[in-house]
Amino acid sequence: MKNKNSIKPYIIVLAVMLLLLSFAAYLWGVQQFMRLQ
């Protein structure tokens, strides 16, 4: 049970990092699209 508790915050941090990465990629994509217009 102790291992499960110690691994949960790591998963949350990983999910937040993925969310930020996808958001940054989305913003970059929008910038590239605006530049093409």
XYZ file of C-alpha atoms in Angstrom:
37
model
C 0.000 0.000 0.000
C 2.899 2.325 0.743
C 4.199 2.044 -2.838
C 0.792 2.967 -4.288
C 0.646 6.168 -2.240
C 4.163 7.246 -3.207
C 3.497 6.714 -6.926
C 0.236 8.707 -7.091
C 1.770 12.231 -6.871
C 4.220 11.239 -9.629
C 1.304 10.359 -11.929
C -0.426 13.674 -11.116
C 2.761 15.625 -11.902
C 3.148 13.678 -15.147
C -0.456 14.467 -16.128
C 0.026 18.183 -15.399
C 3.260 18.232 -17.419
C 1.469 16.560 -20.344
C -1.360 19.095 -20.107
C 1.077 22.028 -20.149
C 2.995 20.476 -23.047
C -0.148 19.986 -25.128
C -1.268 23.547 -24.339
C 2.117 24.947 -25.411
C 2.009 22.861 -28.602
C -1.506 24.169 -29.305
C -0.394 27.787 -28.844
C 2.633 27.188 -31.091
C 0.384 25.645 -33.742
C -1.967 28.644 -33.604
C 1.000 31.006 -34.012
C 2.231 29.062 -37.052
C -1.289 29.112 -38.538
C -1.625 32.876 -37.985
C 1.749 33.413 -39.656
C 0.555 31.528 -42.764
C -2.599 33.622 -43.097
